[in-house]
CSV table of C-alpha atoms in Angstrom, one decimal:
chain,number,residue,atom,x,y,z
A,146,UNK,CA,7.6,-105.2,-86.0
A,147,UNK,CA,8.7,-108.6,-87.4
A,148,UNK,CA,12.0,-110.3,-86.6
A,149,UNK,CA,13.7,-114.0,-88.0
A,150,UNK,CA,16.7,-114.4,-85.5
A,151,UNK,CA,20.3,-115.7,-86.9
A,152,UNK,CA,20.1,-119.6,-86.5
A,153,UNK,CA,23.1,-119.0,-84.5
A,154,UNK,CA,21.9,-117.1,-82.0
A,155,UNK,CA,20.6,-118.7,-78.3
A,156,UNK,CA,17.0,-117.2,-77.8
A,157,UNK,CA,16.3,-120.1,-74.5
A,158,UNK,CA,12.4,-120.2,-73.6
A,159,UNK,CA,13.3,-119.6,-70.0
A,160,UNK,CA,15.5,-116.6,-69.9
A,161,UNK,CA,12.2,-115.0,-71.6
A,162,UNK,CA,10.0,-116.1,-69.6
A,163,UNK,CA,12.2,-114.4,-67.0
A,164,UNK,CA,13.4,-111.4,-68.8
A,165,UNK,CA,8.9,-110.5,-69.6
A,166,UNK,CA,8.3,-111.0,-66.3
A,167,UNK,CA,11.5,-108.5,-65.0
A,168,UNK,CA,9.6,-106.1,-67.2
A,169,UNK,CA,6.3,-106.6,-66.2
A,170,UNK,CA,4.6,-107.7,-69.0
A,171,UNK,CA,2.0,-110.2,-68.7
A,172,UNK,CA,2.7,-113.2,-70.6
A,173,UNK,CA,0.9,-117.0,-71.8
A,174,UNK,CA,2.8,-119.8,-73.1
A,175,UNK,CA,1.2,-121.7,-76.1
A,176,UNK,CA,2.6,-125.1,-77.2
A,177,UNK,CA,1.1,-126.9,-80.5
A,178,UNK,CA,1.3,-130.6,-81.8
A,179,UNK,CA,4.4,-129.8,-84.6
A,180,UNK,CA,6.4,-128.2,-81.6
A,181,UNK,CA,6.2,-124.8,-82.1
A,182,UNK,CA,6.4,-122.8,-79.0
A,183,UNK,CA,5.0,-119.3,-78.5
A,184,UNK,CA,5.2,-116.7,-75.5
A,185,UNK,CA,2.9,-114.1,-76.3
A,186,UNK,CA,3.2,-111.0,-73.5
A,187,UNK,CA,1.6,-107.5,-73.6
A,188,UNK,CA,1.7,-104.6,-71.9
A,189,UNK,CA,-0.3,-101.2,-70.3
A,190,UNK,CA,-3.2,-103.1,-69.2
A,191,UNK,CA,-3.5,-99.7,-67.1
A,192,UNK,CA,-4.9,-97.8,-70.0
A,193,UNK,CA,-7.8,-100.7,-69.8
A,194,UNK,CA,-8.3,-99.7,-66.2
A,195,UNK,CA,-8.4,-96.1,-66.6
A,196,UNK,CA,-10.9,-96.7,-69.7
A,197,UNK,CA,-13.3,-98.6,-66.7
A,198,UNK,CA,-12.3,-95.4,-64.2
A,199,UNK,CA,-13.6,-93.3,-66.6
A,200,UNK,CA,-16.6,-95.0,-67.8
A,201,UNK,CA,-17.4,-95.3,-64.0
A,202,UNK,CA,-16.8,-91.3,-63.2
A,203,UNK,CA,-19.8,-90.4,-65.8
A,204,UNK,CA,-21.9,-92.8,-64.1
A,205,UNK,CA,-21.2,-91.1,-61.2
A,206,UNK,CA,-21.7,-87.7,-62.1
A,207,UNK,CA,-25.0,-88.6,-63.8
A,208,UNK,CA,-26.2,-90.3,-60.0
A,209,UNK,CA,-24.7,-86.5,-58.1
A,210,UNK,CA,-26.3,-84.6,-60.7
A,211,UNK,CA,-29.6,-86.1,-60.4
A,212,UNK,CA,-30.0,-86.5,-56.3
A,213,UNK,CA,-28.3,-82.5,-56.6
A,214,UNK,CA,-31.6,-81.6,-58.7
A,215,UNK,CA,-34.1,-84.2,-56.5
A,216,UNK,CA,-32.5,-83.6,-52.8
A,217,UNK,CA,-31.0,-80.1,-53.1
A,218,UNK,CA,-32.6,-76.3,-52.3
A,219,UNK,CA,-30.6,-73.0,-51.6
A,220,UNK,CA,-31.7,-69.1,-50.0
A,221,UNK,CA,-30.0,-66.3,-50.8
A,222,UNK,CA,-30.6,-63.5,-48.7
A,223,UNK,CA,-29.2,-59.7,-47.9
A,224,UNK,CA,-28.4,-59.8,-44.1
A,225,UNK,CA,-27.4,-55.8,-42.7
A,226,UNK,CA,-25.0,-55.2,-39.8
A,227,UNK,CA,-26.7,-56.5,-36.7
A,228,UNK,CA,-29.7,-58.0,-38.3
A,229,UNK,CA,-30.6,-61.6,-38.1
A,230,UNK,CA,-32.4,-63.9,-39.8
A,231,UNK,CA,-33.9,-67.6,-39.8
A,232,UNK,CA,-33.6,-70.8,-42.3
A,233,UNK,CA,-37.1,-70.9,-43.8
A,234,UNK,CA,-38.0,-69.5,-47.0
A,235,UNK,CA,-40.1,-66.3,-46.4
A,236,UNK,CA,-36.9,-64.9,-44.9
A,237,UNK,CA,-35.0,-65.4,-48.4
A,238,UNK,CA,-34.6,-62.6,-51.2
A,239,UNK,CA,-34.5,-66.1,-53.7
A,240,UNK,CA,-34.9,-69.3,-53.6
A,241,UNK,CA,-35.5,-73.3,-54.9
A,242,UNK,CA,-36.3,-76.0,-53.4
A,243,UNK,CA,-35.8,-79.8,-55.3
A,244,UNK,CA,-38.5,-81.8,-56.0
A,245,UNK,CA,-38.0,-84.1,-53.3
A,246,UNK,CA,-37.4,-81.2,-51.0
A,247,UNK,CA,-40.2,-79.7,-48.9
A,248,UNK,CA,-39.9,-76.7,-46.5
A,249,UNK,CA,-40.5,-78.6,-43.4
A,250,UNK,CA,-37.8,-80.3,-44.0
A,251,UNK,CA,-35.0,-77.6,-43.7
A,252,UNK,CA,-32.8,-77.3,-40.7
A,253,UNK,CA,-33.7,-75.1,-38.0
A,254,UNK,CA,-31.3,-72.2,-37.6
A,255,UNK,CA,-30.5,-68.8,-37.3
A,256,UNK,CA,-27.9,-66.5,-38.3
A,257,UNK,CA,-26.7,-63.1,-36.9
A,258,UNK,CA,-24.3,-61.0,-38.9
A,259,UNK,CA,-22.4,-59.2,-36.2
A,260,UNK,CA,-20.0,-57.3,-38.2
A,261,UNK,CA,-19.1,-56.6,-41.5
A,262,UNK,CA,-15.6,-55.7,-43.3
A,263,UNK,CA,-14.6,-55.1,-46.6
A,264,UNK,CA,-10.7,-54.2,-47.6
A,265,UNK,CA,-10.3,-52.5,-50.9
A,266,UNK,CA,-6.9,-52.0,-53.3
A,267,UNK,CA,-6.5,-49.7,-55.6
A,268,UNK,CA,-10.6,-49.6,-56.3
A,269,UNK,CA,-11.0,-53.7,-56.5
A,270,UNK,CA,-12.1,-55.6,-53.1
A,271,UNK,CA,-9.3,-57.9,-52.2
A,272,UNK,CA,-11.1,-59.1,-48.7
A,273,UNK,CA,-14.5,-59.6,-47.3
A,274,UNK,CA,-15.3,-60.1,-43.6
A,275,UNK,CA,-18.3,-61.4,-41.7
A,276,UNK,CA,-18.4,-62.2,-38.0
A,277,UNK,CA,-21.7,-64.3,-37.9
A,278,UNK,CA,-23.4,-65.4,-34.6
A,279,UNK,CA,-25.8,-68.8,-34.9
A,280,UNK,CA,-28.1,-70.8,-33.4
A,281,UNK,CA,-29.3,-74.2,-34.1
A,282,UNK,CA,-32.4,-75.8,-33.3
A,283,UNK,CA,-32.0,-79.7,-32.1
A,284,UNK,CA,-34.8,-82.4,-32.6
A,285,UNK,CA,-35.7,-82.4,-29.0
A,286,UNK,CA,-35.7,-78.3,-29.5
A,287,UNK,CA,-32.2,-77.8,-27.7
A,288,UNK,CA,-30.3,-74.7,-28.3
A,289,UNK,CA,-26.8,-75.0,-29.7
A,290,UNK,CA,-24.8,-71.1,-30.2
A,291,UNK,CA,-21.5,-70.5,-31.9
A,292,UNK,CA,-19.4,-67.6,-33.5
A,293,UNK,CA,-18.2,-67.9,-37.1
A,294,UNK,CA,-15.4,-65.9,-39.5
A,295,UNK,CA,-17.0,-65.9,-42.9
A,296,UNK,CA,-15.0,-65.4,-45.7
A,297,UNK,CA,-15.5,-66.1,-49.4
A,298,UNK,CA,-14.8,-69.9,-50.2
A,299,UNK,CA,-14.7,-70.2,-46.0
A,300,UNK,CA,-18.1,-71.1,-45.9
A,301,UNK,CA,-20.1,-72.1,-42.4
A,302,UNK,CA,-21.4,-75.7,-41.8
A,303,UNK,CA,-24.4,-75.9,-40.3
A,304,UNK,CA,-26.1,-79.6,-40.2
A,305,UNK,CA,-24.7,-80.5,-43.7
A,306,UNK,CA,-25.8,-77.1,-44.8
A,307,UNK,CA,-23.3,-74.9,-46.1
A,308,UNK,CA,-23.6,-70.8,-45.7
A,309,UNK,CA,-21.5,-68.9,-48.1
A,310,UNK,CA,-20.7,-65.1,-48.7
A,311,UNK,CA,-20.8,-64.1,-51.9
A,312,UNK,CA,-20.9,-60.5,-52.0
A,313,UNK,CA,-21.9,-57.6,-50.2
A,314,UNK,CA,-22.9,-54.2,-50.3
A,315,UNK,CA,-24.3,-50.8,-48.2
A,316,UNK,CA,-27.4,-50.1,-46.8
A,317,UNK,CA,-28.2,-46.5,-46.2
A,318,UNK,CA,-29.8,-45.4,-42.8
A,319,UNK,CA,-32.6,-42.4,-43.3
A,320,UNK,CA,-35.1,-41.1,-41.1
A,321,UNK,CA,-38.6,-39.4,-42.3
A,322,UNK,CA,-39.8,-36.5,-39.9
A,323,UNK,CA,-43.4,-35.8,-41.5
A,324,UNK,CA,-45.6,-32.8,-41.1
A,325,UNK,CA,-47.0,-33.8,-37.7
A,326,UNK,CA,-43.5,-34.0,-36.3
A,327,UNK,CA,-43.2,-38.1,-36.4
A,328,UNK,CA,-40.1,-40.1,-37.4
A,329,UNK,CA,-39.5,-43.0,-39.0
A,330,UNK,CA,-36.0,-44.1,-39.3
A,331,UNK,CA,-35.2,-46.8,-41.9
A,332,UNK,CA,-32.7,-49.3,-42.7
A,333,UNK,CA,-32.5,-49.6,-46.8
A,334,UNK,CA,-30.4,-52.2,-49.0
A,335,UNK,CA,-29.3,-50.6,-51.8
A,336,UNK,CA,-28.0,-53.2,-55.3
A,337,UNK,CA,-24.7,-51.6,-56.4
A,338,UNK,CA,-25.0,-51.4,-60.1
A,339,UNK,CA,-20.8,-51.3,-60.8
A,340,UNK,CA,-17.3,-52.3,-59.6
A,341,UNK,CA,-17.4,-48.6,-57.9
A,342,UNK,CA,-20.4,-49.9,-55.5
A,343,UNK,CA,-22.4,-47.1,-57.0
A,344,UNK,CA,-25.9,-48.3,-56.0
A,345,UNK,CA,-29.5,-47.8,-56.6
A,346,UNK,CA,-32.7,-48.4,-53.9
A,347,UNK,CA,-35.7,-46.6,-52.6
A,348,UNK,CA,-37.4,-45.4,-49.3
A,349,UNK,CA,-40.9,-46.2,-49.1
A,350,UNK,CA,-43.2,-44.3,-46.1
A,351,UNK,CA,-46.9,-45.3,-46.7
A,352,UNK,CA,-47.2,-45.0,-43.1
A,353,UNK,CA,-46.5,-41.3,-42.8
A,354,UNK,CA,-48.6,-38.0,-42.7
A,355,UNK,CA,-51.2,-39.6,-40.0
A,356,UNK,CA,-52.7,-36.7,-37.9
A,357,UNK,CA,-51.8,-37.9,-33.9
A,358,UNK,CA,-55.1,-36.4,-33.0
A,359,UNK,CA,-57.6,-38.1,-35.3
A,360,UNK,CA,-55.9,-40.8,-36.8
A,361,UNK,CA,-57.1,-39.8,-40.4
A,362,UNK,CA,-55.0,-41.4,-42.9
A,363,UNK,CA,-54.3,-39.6,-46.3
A,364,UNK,CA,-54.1,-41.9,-48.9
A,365,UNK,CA,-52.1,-39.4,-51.1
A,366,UNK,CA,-49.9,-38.1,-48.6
A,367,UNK,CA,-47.4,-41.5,-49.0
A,368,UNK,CA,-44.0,-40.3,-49.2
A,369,UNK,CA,-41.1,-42.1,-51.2
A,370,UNK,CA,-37.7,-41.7,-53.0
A,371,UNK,CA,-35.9,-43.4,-55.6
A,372,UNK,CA,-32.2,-42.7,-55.0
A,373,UNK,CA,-28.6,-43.6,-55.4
A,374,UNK,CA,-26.0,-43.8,-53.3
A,375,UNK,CA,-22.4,-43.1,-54.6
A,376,UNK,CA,-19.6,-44.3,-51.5
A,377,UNK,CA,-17.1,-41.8,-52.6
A,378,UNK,CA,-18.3,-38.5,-54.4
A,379,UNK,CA,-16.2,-36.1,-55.8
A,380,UNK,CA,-17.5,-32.8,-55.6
A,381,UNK,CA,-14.9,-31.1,-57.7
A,382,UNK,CA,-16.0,-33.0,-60.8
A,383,UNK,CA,-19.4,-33.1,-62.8
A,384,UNK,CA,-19.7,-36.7,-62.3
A,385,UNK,CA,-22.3,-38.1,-60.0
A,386,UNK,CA,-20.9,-41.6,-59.7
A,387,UNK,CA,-17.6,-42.1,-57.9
A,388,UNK,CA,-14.8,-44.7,-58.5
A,389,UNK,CA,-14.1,-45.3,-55.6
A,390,UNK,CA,-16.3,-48.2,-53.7
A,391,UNK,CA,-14.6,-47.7,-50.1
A,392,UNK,CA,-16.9,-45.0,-48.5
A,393,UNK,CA,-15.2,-42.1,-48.1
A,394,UNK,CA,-17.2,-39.2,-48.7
A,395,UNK,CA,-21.2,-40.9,-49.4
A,396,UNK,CA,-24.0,-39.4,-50.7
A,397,UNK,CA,-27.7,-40.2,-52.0
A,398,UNK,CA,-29.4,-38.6,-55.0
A,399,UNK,CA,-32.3,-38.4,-54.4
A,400,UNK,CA,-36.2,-37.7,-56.6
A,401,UNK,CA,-39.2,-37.5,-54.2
A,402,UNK,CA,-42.7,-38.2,-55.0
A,403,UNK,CA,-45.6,-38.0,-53.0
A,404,UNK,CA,-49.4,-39.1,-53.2
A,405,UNK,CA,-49.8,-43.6,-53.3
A,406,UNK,CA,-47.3,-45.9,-53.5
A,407,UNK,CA,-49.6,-48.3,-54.3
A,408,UNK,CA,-48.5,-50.4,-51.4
A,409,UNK,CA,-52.3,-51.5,-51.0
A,410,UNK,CA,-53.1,-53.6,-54.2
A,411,UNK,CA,-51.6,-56.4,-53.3
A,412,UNK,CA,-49.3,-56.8,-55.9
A,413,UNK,CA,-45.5,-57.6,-55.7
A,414,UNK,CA,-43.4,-55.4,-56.5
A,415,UNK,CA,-39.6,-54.2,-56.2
A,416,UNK,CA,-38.2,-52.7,-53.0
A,417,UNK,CA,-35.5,-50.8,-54.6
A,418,UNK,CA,-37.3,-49.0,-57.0
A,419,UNK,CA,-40.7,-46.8,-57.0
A,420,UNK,CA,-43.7,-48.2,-58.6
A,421,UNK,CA,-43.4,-46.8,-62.6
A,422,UNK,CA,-47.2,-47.5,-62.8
A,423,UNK,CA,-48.2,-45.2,-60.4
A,424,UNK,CA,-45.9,-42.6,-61.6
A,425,UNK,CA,-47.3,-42.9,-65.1
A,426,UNK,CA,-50.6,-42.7,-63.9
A,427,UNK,CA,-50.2,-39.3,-61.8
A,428,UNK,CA,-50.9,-41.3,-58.6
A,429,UNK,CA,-47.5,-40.5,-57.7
A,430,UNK,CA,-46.5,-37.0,-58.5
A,431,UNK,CA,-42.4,-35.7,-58.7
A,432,UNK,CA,-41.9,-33.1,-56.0
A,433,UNK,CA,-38.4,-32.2,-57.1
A,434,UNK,CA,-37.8,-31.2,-60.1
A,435,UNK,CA,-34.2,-31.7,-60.3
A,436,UNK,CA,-32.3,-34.7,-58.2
A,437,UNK,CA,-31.3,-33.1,-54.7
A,438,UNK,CA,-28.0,-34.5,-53.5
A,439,UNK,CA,-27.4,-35.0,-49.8
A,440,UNK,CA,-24.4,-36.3,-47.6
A,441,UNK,CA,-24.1,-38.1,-44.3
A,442,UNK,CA,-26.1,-35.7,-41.3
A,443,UNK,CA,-28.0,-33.4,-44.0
A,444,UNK,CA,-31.4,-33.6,-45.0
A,445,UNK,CA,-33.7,-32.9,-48.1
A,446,UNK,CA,-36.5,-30.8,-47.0
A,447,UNK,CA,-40.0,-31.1,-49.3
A,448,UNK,CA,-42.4,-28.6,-50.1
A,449,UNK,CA,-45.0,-29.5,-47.5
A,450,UNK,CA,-41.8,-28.7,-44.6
A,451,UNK,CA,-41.1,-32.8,-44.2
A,452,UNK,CA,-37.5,-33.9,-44.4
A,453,UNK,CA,-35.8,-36.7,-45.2
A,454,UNK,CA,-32.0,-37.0,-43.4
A,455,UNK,CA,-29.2,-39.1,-44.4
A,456,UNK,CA,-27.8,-40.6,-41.0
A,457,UNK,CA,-25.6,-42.9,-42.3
A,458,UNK,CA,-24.1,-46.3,-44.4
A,459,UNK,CA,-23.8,-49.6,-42.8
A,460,UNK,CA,-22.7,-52.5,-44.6
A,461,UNK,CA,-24.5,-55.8,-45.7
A,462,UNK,CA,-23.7,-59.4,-46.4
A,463,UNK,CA,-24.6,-61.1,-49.4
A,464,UNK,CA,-25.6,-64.7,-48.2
A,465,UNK,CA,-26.5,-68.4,-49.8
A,466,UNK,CA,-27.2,-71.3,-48.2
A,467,UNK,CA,-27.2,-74.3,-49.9
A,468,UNK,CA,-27.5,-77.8,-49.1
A,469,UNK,CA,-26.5,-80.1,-52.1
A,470,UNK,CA,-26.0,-84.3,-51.0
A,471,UNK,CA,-25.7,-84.7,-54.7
A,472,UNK,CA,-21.8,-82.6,-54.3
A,473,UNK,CA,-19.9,-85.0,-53.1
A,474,UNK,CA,-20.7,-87.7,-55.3
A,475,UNK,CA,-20.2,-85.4,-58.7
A,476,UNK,CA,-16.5,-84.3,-56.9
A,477,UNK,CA,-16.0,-88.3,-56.4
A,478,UNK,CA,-16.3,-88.8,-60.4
A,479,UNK,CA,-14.7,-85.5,-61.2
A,480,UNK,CA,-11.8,-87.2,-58.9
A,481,UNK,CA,-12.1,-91.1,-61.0
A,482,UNK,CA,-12.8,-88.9,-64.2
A,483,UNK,CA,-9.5,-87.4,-64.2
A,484,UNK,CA,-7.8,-90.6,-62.8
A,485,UNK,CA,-8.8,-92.2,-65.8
A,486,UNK,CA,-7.7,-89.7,-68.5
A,487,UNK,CA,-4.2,-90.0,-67.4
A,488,UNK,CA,-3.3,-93.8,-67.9
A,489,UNK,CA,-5.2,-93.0,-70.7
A,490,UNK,CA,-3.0,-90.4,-71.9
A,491,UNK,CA,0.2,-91.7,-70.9
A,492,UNK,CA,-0.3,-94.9,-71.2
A,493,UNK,CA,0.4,-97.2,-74.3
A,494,UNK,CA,-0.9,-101.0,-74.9
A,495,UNK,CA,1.6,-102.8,-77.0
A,496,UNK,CA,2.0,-107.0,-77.5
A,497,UNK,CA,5.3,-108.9,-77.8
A,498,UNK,CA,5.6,-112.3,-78.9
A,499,UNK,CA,8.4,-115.1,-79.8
A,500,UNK,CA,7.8,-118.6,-82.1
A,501,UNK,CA,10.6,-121.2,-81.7
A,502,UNK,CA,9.5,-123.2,-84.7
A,503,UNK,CA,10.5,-126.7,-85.1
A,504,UNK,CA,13.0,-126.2,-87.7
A,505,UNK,CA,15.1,-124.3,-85.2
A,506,UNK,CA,14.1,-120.8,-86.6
A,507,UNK,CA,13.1,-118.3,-83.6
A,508,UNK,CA,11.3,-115.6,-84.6
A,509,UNK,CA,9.8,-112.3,-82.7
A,510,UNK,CA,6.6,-109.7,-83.2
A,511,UNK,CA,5.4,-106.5,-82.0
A,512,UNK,CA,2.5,-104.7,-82.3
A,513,UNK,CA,1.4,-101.4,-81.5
A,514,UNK,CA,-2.4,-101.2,-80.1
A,515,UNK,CA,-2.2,-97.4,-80.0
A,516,UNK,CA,0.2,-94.6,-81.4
A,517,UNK,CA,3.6,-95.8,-80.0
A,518,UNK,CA,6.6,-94.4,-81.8
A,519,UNK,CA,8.9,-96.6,-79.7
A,520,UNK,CA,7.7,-99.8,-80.4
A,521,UNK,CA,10.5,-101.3,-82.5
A,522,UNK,CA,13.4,-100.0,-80.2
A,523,UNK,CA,11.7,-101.7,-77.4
A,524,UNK,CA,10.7,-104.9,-79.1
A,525,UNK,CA,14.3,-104.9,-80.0
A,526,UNK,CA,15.5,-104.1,-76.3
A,527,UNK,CA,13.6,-107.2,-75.2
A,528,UNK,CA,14.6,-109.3,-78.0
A,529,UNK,CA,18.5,-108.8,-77.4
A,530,UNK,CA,17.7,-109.1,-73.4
A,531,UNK,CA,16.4,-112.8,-74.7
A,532,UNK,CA,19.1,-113.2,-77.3
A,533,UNK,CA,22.4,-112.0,-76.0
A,534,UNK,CA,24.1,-112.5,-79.4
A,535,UNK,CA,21.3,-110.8,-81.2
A,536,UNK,CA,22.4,-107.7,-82.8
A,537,UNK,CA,19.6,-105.2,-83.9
A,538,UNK,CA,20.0,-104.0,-87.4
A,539,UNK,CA,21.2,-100.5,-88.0
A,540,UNK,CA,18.8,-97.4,-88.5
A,541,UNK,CA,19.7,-97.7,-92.0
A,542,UNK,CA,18.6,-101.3,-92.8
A,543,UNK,CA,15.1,-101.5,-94.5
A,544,UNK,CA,13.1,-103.2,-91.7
A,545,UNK,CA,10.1,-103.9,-93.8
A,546,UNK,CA,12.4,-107.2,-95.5
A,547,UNK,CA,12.7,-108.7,-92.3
């Protein structure tokens, strides 16, 4: 933008000084030996600003991201109805722990889930419920209790820890009667492998089959079942998995095997699922041929007269706990990140200046610093503000001449 102002017309210094300084734009006043006068001005310094904002967020996201991954450790963990559990890491399902982290250093607390409910719409969850009981463990070893709603993204705050349910799912409730007459009830956490809640686990009894009498054990005479539990079956159809994850009619397929579960190696292994090894190696031998499918108060009988009945579904909680320092600070430059995008966006740099030169010609500039359609309607908006009798030229006139 380039402008040579009518000799006639009155462009005084001060009346621009004034009229940049209405508008806000930053000006310096230059004055050289042969007279001539310049007032150079420019504007959207704020786009500078928001350039430093967002040069500063990344430096604070690298600093959150790096004490997370030094300072941080989680637990997640599969909590039944009216079980408990405590904050050190032999009670988690999974776990990590950062490198500046080390188990002593967790918080001492325990958690309780009381209650469990899960509200369902048309087949999709659209509410889950725990009612938690904890306790925390002070320095000086003082006991502090307290009650808790947790909901998803209403996580529990305990010590600068946070506790957050994530999912949830059933556990099935079975008891053992083996051939000396001796239960075993037990509480089993089964992984749901759809939307429909349609879940997979095991019961494990290497305990079982021990005459009262004597006390011999019979290595081969473990007892265990790979099964699945379906929350609503439909008897009327073929299907064995339901669509339905609300339980209104459960059952549990179920395989038996029998001989060792090879519990006694010392190896880890899955507790939803029967060892494959020791099936392949006719350790473990198939009792029914085909899956046996049982509902709540029935029971699967075996060959040698032991049953197993189906007493029941509770629900579970999906837990993690997760302590994370480096969280705040990452939100903080999420917050300056996006603070600095938008001057950056919105936000245009463009300079201004006018030359009295000592001939008595006045002339005015613009310049554009970034893509600025605009620019020669506002230099000319200033420049008649200055110039009352200046008259911008018409949108037909060839600019580039003058």
């Amino acid at each position: 933008y380039h402008r040579v102002l009518d000799p006639g017309v009155d462009a005084n210094q001060g009346r621009a000084r004034a009229v940049l300084k209405q508008r806000r734009w930053r000006t310096a006043v230059r004055e050289h030996e042969d007279g001539t006068v310049v007032i150079a001005a420019e504007k959207g310094y704020l786009r500078e600003t928001g350039n430093l904002l967002f040069h500063t967020s990344i430096i604070f996201v690298l600093v959150g991201v790096a004490a997370g991954s030094l300072m941080s450790w989680y637990g997640n963990r599969i909590l039944s109805e009216d079980k408990a559990y405590c904050n050190n890491l032999q009670q988690y399902d999974e776990y990590g722990l950062g490198a500046w982290v080390d188990e002593t250093d967790l918080p001492q607390f325990c958690v309780t889930l009381d209650e469990f409910d899960a509200e369902f719409t048309n087949g999709g969850p659209t509410a889950f419920d725990a009612d938690v009981t904890y306790e925390t463990i002070g320095d000086g070893g003082e006991v502090e209790s307290g009650e808790y709603d947790l909901k998803v993204n209403h996580p529990l705050n305990i010590d600068g820890t946070n506790v957050f349910l994530i999912g949830h799912g059933y556990t099935a409730v079975v008891t053992y009667t083996d051939r000396y007459g001796q239960t075993q009830t037990l509480h089993q956490e089964f992984l749901s492998m759809d939307a429909a809640l349609n879940s997979e686990g095991a019961f494990k009894f290497p305990d079982v089959n021990v005459d009262p009498e004597t006390g011999a054990v019979d290595a081969d005479a473990e007892v265990g079942f790979d099964a699945i539990l379906v929350p609503t079956f439909d008897d009327s159809t073929a299907m064995l998995l339901g669509s339905d994850p609300e339980l209104n009619n459960p059952v549990l397929a179920l395989t038996a095997y029998t001989g060792d579960l090879g519990l006694g190696d010392g190896l880890p292994e899955s507790v939803y699922s029967i060892n494959e090894d020791q099936i392949a190696s006719g350790e473990l031998e198939q009792v029914n041929d085909d899956v046996e499918v049982i509902g709540v108060g029935d029971a699967m009988t075996l060959p040698d007269g032991t049953t197993l009945t189906f007493d029941g579904v509770e629900q579970y909680a999906v837990l993690q706990v997760r302590h994370d320092p480096g969280g705040p600070v990452v939100l903080a430059g999420a917050v300056l990140l996006l603070l600095g995008l938008l001057p950056g966006l919105a936000v245009r740099r463009r300079r201004y200046w006018i030359r009295w030169n000592p001939d008595g010609t006045v002339e005015t500039a613009g310049l554009n610093r970034n893509d600025f359609d605009g620019l020669d309607e506002e230099c000319d908006e200033l420049t008649a503000a200055i110039a009352p009798d200046y008259e911008p030229p018409g949108p037909s006139t060839d600019r580039s001449d003058q």
